[in-house]
CSV table of C-alpha atoms in Angstrom, one decimal:
chain,number,residue,atom,x,y,z
K,171,MET,CA,0.2,0.0,-0.1
K,172,LEU,CA,1.5,3.4,-1.0
K,173,LYS,CA,1.9,5.7,2.4
K,174,ASN,CA,1.2,8.7,-0.1
K,175,ASP,CA,-1.7,7.9,-2.6
K,176,THR,CA,-2.9,11.4,-2.5
K,177,LEU,CA,-1.9,11.9,-6.5
K,178,ILE,CA,-3.3,7.9,-7.4
K,179,ARG,CA,-6.9,8.9,-5.7
K,180,ALA,CA,-7.0,12.5,-7.2
K,181,LEU,CA,-6.5,11.0,-10.6
K,182,LYS,CA,-9.4,9.0,-9.8
K,183,ARG,CA,-11.7,11.7,-8.5
K,184,GLU,CA,-11.7,10.3,-4.8
K,185,PRO,CA,-11.6,12.4,-1.8
K,186,THR,CA,-8.2,14.1,-0.5
K,187,PRO,CA,-7.0,16.1,1.9
K,188,TYR,CA,-4.6,18.3,0.0
K,189,THR,CA,-4.2,19.1,-3.8
K,190,PRO,CA,-1.2,16.8,-5.2
K,191,VAL,CA,1.4,18.7,-6.7
K,192,TRP,CA,4.6,17.2,-9.1
K,193,ILE,CA,5.9,18.9,-11.8
K,194,MET,CA,7.0,17.9,-15.3
K,195,ARG,CA,10.7,17.7,-15.4
K,196,GLN,CA,11.3,17.8,-11.6
K,197,ALA,CA,14.5,15.6,-12.7
K,198,GLY,CA,16.4,18.0,-14.8
K,199,ARG,CA,19.4,20.6,-15.1
K,200,TYR,CA,18.0,23.3,-12.3
K,201,LEU,CA,19.3,20.4,-9.8
K,202,PRO,CA,23.1,20.8,-9.5
K,203,GLU,CA,23.2,16.5,-8.2
K,204,TYR,CA,21.6,15.9,-11.6
K,205,ASN,CA,24.0,17.8,-13.2
K,206,GLN,CA,26.6,16.2,-11.0
K,207,ALA,CA,25.0,12.3,-12.5
K,208,ARG,CA,25.1,14.0,-15.8
K,209,THR,CA,28.5,14.3,-16.0
K,210,ARG,CA,29.2,11.2,-14.1
K,211,ALA,CA,27.2,9.2,-17.2
K,212,GLY,CA,29.2,11.4,-19.7
K,213,ASN,CA,26.4,12.3,-22.1
K,214,PHE,CA,22.5,12.7,-21.6
K,215,LEU,CA,21.8,9.5,-23.5
K,216,ALA,CA,24.2,7.6,-21.2
K,217,LEU,CA,22.4,8.9,-18.4
K,218,CYS,CA,18.9,7.7,-19.8
K,219,LYS,CA,20.7,4.3,-20.6
K,220,ASN,CA,22.2,3.1,-17.4
K,221,PRO,CA,19.2,2.0,-14.9
K,222,ASP,CA,21.4,2.8,-11.5
K,223,LEU,CA,21.9,6.0,-12.2
K,224,ALA,CA,18.4,6.9,-13.7
K,225,THR,CA,17.0,5.6,-10.5
K,226,GLU,CA,19.4,7.6,-8.9
K,227,VAL,CA,18.4,10.7,-10.8
K,228,THR,CA,14.6,10.0,-10.6
K,229,LEU,CA,14.5,10.4,-7.0
K,230,GLN,CA,17.0,13.0,-6.3
K,231,PRO,CA,13.8,15.6,-6.3
K,232,LEU,CA,11.7,13.5,-3.4
K,233,ALA,CA,15.0,14.2,-1.7
K,234,ARG,CA,14.8,17.7,-1.8
K,235,PHE,CA,10.7,18.3,-1.8
K,236,ALA,CA,8.1,17.0,-0.6
K,237,LEU,CA,6.5,15.8,-3.9
K,238,ASP,CA,3.8,13.7,-4.4
K,239,ALA,CA,4.9,11.4,-6.6
K,240,ALA,CA,8.0,10.1,-8.5
K,241,ILE,CA,8.3,10.6,-12.9
K,242,LEU,CA,11.2,8.1,-14.3
K,243,PHE,CA,13.8,10.0,-15.5
K,244,SER,CA,14.0,8.8,-19.4
K,245,ASP,CA,13.5,10.5,-23.0
K,246,ILE,CA,10.5,10.3,-24.7
K,247,LEU,CA,12.9,9.3,-27.8
K,248,THR,CA,13.9,6.1,-26.6
K,249,ILE,CA,11.1,4.9,-28.8
K,250,PRO,CA,12.4,6.2,-32.2
K,251,ASP,CA,15.9,5.0,-31.1
K,252,ALA,CA,15.1,1.5,-31.0
K,253,MET,CA,14.0,1.7,-34.2
K,254,GLY,CA,17.0,2.9,-35.5
K,255,LEU,CA,17.0,6.7,-35.9
K,256,GLY,CA,20.2,7.0,-34.3
K,257,LEU,CA,19.4,9.1,-31.8
K,258,TYR,CA,22.2,11.9,-30.4
K,259,PHE,CA,22.1,15.1,-28.4
K,260,VAL,CA,24.0,18.0,-29.3
K,261,GLU,CA,24.7,20.1,-26.1
K,262,GLY,CA,23.0,23.2,-26.4
K,263,GLU,CA,21.0,22.0,-29.5
K,264,GLY,CA,19.1,19.3,-28.1
K,265,PRO,CA,17.9,15.8,-30.3
K,266,LYS,CA,18.9,14.5,-33.7
K,267,PHE,CA,18.6,11.1,-35.7
K,268,GLU,CA,21.2,10.6,-37.8
K,269,ARG,CA,18.2,9.0,-39.9
K,270,PRO,CA,15.0,10.8,-40.1
K,271,LEU,CA,12.3,9.7,-41.8
K,272,ARG,CA,12.4,11.3,-45.4
K,273,ASP,CA,12.5,8.9,-48.6
K,274,GLU,CA,9.4,6.7,-48.6
K,275,TRP,CA,11.4,3.2,-48.9
K,276,GLU,CA,12.5,4.2,-44.9
K,277,ILE,CA,8.7,5.3,-44.1
K,278,ARG,CA,7.5,1.9,-45.2
K,279,ASN,CA,10.0,0.1,-43.8
K,280,LEU,CA,9.6,1.0,-40.0
K,281,PHE,CA,9.0,-1.0,-37.5
K,282,ALA,CA,7.2,-1.1,-34.0
K,283,PRO,CA,10.3,-2.0,-31.7
K,284,ASP,CA,10.0,-5.1,-29.0
K,285,PRO,CA,9.5,-3.4,-25.9
K,286,GLU,CA,12.4,-5.6,-24.9
K,287,HIS,CA,14.4,-3.3,-26.8
K,288,LEU,CA,14.0,-0.6,-24.2
K,289,ARG,CA,15.0,-2.9,-21.2
K,290,TYR,CA,16.9,-0.7,-19.7
K,291,VAL,CA,14.0,2.0,-19.4
K,292,LEU,CA,12.2,-0.9,-17.6
K,293,ASP,CA,15.0,-2.2,-15.7
K,294,ALA,CA,15.2,1.6,-14.1
K,295,LEU,CA,11.1,1.8,-13.3
K,296,LYS,CA,12.0,-1.4,-11.5
K,297,GLN,CA,14.7,0.1,-9.5
K,298,VAL,CA,12.8,2.8,-8.5
K,299,ARG,CA,9.8,1.3,-7.6
K,300,ARG,CA,12.0,-0.7,-5.4
K,301,ALA,CA,13.7,2.5,-3.8
K,302,LEU,CA,10.8,4.6,-3.1
K,303,ALA,CA,9.4,1.5,-1.0
K,304,ASN,CA,5.5,3.0,-1.6
K,305,GLU,CA,6.7,6.2,-0.1
K,306,VAL,CA,5.0,7.6,-3.4
K,307,PRO,CA,3.5,6.5,-6.7
K,308,LEU,CA,5.7,6.1,-10.0
K,309,ILE,CA,5.1,8.2,-12.9
K,310,GLY,CA,5.6,6.1,-16.7
K,311,PHE,CA,5.5,8.0,-19.8
K,312,ALA,CA,5.9,8.4,-23.5
K,313,GLY,CA,5.5,11.2,-26.1
K,314,SER,CA,2.4,10.6,-28.3
K,315,PRO,CA,2.5,9.4,-31.5
K,316,PHE,CA,2.1,12.6,-33.4
K,317,THR,CA,5.2,14.1,-31.0
K,318,LEU,CA,7.0,11.5,-31.9
K,319,ALA,CA,6.4,11.6,-35.9
K,320,CYS,CA,7.7,15.5,-35.9
K,321,TYR,CA,11.0,14.7,-34.1
K,322,MET,CA,11.3,11.5,-36.7
K,323,VAL,CA,10.9,13.3,-39.9
K,324,GLU,CA,12.1,16.9,-39.0
K,325,GLY,CA,15.6,15.0,-37.6
K,326,GLY,CA,15.4,17.0,-34.3
K,327,ALA,CA,13.4,20.1,-32.7
K,328,SER,CA,11.7,22.6,-35.3
K,329,ALA,CA,10.2,25.8,-35.1
K,330,ASP,CA,8.0,25.4,-37.5
K,331,LEU,CA,7.7,21.9,-38.5
K,332,ARG,CA,7.8,22.5,-42.3
K,333,THR,CA,8.9,18.9,-43.2
K,334,VAL,CA,6.4,17.1,-41.7
K,335,LYS,CA,4.1,19.6,-42.3
K,336,THR,CA,4.7,18.9,-45.5
K,337,MET,CA,4.5,15.2,-45.9
K,338,LEU,CA,1.1,16.2,-43.8
K,339,TYR,CA,-0.6,18.0,-46.7
K,340,SER,CA,1.3,16.1,-49.7
K,341,ARG,CA,1.7,12.4,-48.7
K,342,PRO,CA,-0.8,12.2,-45.8
K,343,GLU,CA,-1.0,8.4,-45.8
K,344,LEU,CA,2.8,8.1,-45.2
K,345,LEU,CA,2.2,10.4,-42.0
K,346,HIS,CA,-0.7,8.1,-40.7
K,347,HIS,CA,2.0,5.4,-42.0
K,348,ILE,CA,4.6,6.7,-39.5
K,349,LEU,CA,1.4,7.5,-36.6
K,350,ASP,CA,0.1,4.0,-36.9
K,351,VAL,CA,3.3,2.3,-36.2
K,352,ASN,CA,4.4,4.7,-33.4
K,353,CYS,CA,0.7,4.3,-31.8
K,354,ARG,CA,1.2,0.3,-31.6
K,355,ALA,CA,5.0,1.1,-30.5
K,356,ILE,CA,4.0,3.3,-27.7
K,357,THR,CA,0.9,1.6,-26.5
K,358,ALA,CA,3.2,-1.6,-26.0
K,359,TYR,CA,6.0,0.5,-24.4
K,360,LEU,CA,3.8,1.9,-21.6
K,361,ASN,CA,2.0,-1.4,-20.8
K,362,ALA,CA,5.3,-2.8,-20.5
K,363,GLN,CA,6.2,-0.1,-18.1
K,364,ILE,CA,2.7,-0.8,-16.6
K,365,GLU,CA,4.1,-4.1,-15.7
K,366,ALA,CA,7.5,-2.7,-15.0
K,367,GLY,CA,5.9,-0.8,-11.7
K,368,ALA,CA,4.6,1.8,-13.4
K,369,GLN,CA,1.6,3.6,-10.9
K,370,ALA,CA,0.2,6.1,-13.4
K,371,ILE,CA,1.0,7.2,-17.1
K,372,MET,CA,1.3,10.2,-18.8
K,373,ILE,CA,1.4,10.8,-22.5
K,374,PHE,CA,2.7,14.4,-23.9
K,375,ASP,CA,2.0,15.6,-27.2
K,376,THR,CA,4.7,18.2,-27.2
K,377,TRP,CA,3.6,19.3,-30.8
K,378,GLY,CA,0.0,19.1,-31.3
K,379,GLY,CA,-1.0,22.6,-30.2
K,380,MET,CA,0.9,23.5,-33.6
K,381,LEU,CA,-1.2,22.0,-35.7
K,382,SER,CA,-5.2,23.4,-37.3
K,383,THR,CA,-8.0,21.7,-35.4
K,384,ASP,CA,-9.4,19.4,-38.3
K,385,ALA,CA,-5.6,18.1,-39.0
K,386,TYR,CA,-5.1,17.8,-34.5
K,387,ARG,CA,-8.2,15.8,-34.9
K,388,GLU,CA,-7.3,13.4,-37.6
K,389,PHE,CA,-3.3,13.4,-36.8
K,390,SER,CA,-3.3,13.5,-33.2
K,391,LEU,CA,-6.3,13.3,-31.4
K,392,ASN,CA,-7.2,10.4,-33.0
K,393,TYR,CA,-3.6,8.2,-32.3
K,394,LEU,CA,-3.7,9.8,-28.8
K,395,GLN,CA,-7.3,8.0,-28.3
K,396,ARG,CA,-6.1,4.5,-29.9
K,397,VAL,CA,-3.1,4.8,-27.4
K,398,VAL,CA,-5.5,5.6,-24.4
K,399,ALA,CA,-8.6,2.6,-25.5
K,400,GLY,CA,-5.1,0.4,-25.9
K,401,LEU,CA,-3.6,1.2,-22.0
K,402,LYS,CA,-3.7,-1.8,-19.3
K,403,ARG,CA,-6.0,-0.3,-17.0
K,404,LYS,CA,-4.9,-2.6,-14.0
K,405,HIS,CA,-1.8,-4.1,-12.8
K,406,GLY,CA,-2.7,-7.0,-10.4
K,407,ALA,CA,-4.4,-4.7,-7.7
K,408,GLU,CA,-3.8,-1.2,-8.8
K,409,THR,CA,-5.3,0.4,-10.7
K,410,VAL,CA,-3.1,2.5,-13.2
K,411,PRO,CA,-4.4,5.7,-14.1
K,412,ASN,CA,-3.6,8.0,-17.2
K,413,ILE,CA,-3.1,11.5,-18.1
K,414,VAL,CA,-2.8,13.4,-21.6
K,415,PHE,CA,-1.1,16.7,-22.4
K,416,THR,CA,-1.0,18.7,-25.4
K,417,LYS,CA,0.5,21.6,-25.0
K,418,GLY,CA,-1.4,24.5,-26.7
K,419,GLY,CA,-4.3,22.1,-26.7
K,420,GLY,CA,-6.6,25.0,-25.0
K,421,LEU,CA,-8.9,25.1,-28.4
K,422,TRP,CA,-9.6,21.3,-27.9
K,423,LEU,CA,-10.4,20.6,-24.0
K,424,GLU,CA,-13.4,19.2,-24.2
K,425,GLU,CA,-12.6,16.5,-27.2
K,426,ILE,CA,-9.5,15.6,-25.4
K,427,ALA,CA,-11.6,15.0,-22.7
K,428,ALA,CA,-13.9,12.6,-25.0
K,429,ILE,CA,-10.9,10.2,-25.9
K,430,GLY,CA,-11.1,8.6,-22.5
K,431,CYS,CA,-8.5,9.4,-20.6
K,432,ASP,CA,-8.4,9.9,-16.5
K,433,ALA,CA,-7.0,13.5,-16.1
K,434,LEU,CA,-6.2,16.5,-18.8
K,435,GLY,CA,-3.1,18.0,-18.5
K,436,ILE,CA,-3.3,22.0,-19.4
K,437,ASP,CA,-0.8,24.8,-20.4
K,438,TRP,CA,-0.4,28.1,-18.6
K,439,THR,CA,-2.2,29.9,-21.3
K,440,VAL,CA,-5.9,28.4,-20.0
K,441,ASP,CA,-7.4,29.3,-17.6
K,442,ILE,CA,-8.3,26.1,-15.0
K,443,GLY,CA,-11.4,27.8,-13.9
K,444,ALA,CA,-12.8,28.1,-17.3
K,445,ALA,CA,-11.6,24.7,-18.3
K,446,ARG,CA,-13.7,23.1,-15.0
K,447,LYS,CA,-16.8,24.8,-16.4
K,448,ARG,CA,-16.2,23.6,-20.0
K,449,VAL,CA,-14.7,19.7,-19.2
K,450,GLY,CA,-16.9,19.2,-16.1
K,451,ASP,CA,-16.8,15.7,-14.3
K,452,ARG,CA,-15.4,13.8,-17.1
K,453,VAL,CA,-12.2,14.3,-16.7
K,454,VAL,CA,-9.5,15.3,-13.9
K,455,LEU,CA,-7.3,18.5,-14.4
K,456,GLN,CA,-3.8,18.5,-14.5
K,457,GLY,CA,-2.1,22.3,-14.0
K,458,ASN,CA,-0.9,24.9,-14.6
K,459,LEU,CA,0.8,27.4,-13.2
K,460,ASP,CA,3.7,29.3,-16.0
K,461,PRO,CA,6.6,27.8,-15.4
K,462,ALA,CA,8.4,31.1,-15.4
K,463,VAL,CA,6.6,32.1,-11.8
K,464,LEU,CA,9.3,30.1,-10.6
K,465,PHE,CA,11.7,32.7,-11.1
K,466,ALA,CA,9.9,35.1,-9.1
K,467,HIS,CA,10.7,35.7,-5.1
K,468,PRO,CA,9.0,32.8,-3.3
K,469,LYS,CA,6.2,35.6,-1.8
K,470,ALA,CA,5.3,35.9,-5.9
K,471,ILE,CA,5.5,32.2,-6.1
K,472,ARG,CA,2.8,31.9,-3.1
K,473,GLU,CA,0.1,34.1,-4.9
K,474,GLN,CA,0.0,32.3,-8.4
K,475,ALA,CA,-0.2,29.6,-6.5
K,476,ARG,CA,-3.0,30.1,-5.1
K,477,ARG,CA,-4.5,31.9,-7.7
K,478,VAL,CA,-4.2,28.9,-9.7
K,479,LEU,CA,-6.0,26.8,-6.7
K,480,ALA,CA,-8.5,29.4,-6.3
K,481,ALA,CA,-9.4,29.4,-10.3
K,482,PHE,CA,-10.3,25.4,-9.8
K,483,GLY,CA,-11.7,26.2,-6.5
K,484,ASP,CA,-13.5,23.8,-3.9
K,485,GLY,CA,-13.3,19.8,-4.5
K,486,GLY,CA,-11.2,16.9,-6.0
K,487,GLY,CA,-10.0,16.3,-9.0
K,488,HIS,CA,-7.4,18.8,-9.9
K,489,VAL,CA,-3.4,17.8,-9.9
K,490,PHE,CA,-1.2,20.9,-9.0
K,491,ASN,CA,1.6,21.2,-11.7
K,492,LEU,CA,3.4,23.4,-14.0
K,493,GLY,CA,1.9,24.3,-17.6
K,494,HIS,CA,5.1,22.7,-18.7
K,495,GLY,CA,8.9,21.6,-17.7
K,496,VAL,CA,10.4,23.3,-15.0
K,497,SER,CA,13.0,25.4,-16.8
K,498,GLN,CA,17.0,24.4,-16.2
K,499,PHE,CA,17.3,28.3,-14.8
K,500,THR,CA,14.7,27.6,-11.6
K,501,PRO,CA,16.2,28.4,-8.2
K,502,PRO,CA,15.6,24.6,-6.9
K,503,GLU,CA,14.4,26.2,-3.4
K,504,HIS,CA,11.5,28.3,-5.4
K,505,VAL,CA,10.3,24.8,-6.5
K,506,GLY,CA,10.7,24.1,-2.6
K,507,ALA,CA,8.6,27.0,-2.4
K,508,LEU,CA,5.6,26.1,-4.6
K,509,VAL,CA,5.4,22.7,-3.3
K,510,ASP,CA,5.3,23.8,-0.1
K,511,ALA,CA,2.4,26.1,-0.8
K,512,VAL,CA,0.0,24.3,-2.6
K,513,HIS,CA,0.3,21.8,0.2
K,514,GLU,CA,-0.6,24.6,2.6
K,515,LEU,CA,-3.3,26.4,0.4
K,516,SER,CA,-5.0,23.7,-0.9
K,517,ARG,CA,-6.1,22.1,2.4
K,518,ALA,CA,-9.0,25.0,2.4
K,519,TYR,CA,-10.4,23.2,-1.1
K,520,HIS,CA,-10.8,20.2,0.3
């Protein structure tokens, strides 16, 4: 039994004494101990692929802050790496692929890797579960089919997604093939994470908000729904809730809420009170403090946290988080101030 099951209860819409809080990218470059571990690993990818170091890094923020969950330290691009696209990272530029998907024959030959090809992730999950000793739940995750496709076609991050959008409009059948393979790969990978010990699942649709409404429905939402429908909902006696987050998806909250997910992540551009009225009781809402708030004085952080809590209002169905990942330039003590403020101030709403 979890000693702190507040997050799982909130995701199941059960009463909680306060609003649980965890932070996207909570194990990351803003922590000096993370940077030390990354230096020992040699590079980011080596850190991801070393279960001992991945476990150490996953646990680092929990040693500092009273967070209500751990999220596995890994990367969304482990799947296309296992597909043979040659993932590497350039300091200051981010992820790159040696063999991006440009030619039709490469796309037609794409395969969904067996989760065993990602054994290092599953081994890290098992190690983290043992190390947590049921103190807090462990969140597993993956990128969405469309977000992975963006990196796989562009060859890295892109400001305008020009290459993948050209494919979307000129050869949509090729993009659909990539998305279908990604969908099957992600579903199998997340179910393997659940078998390995993940107690909640998050799907990151980082680039879905770059699409038009019609394109979002066809090329992102449709595949998100397929992944959610294929997820294991139970592992042993545990119910395993899931969270879907489309950055920039504020236009489509009702449609995302209808795909069968348990919780809907929202970014900081959305008013969480208005979002609650729009989706009603269909899903739990996760979010949605602007990550830049954490650059401010702790008094300002406390006030902005209070505003988010007040906007959501009374009752359950809220998981506090940032509207996107914590910045590498954030002072660690400001994260602590946020976590403490949420725990203290949210009790008035429960």
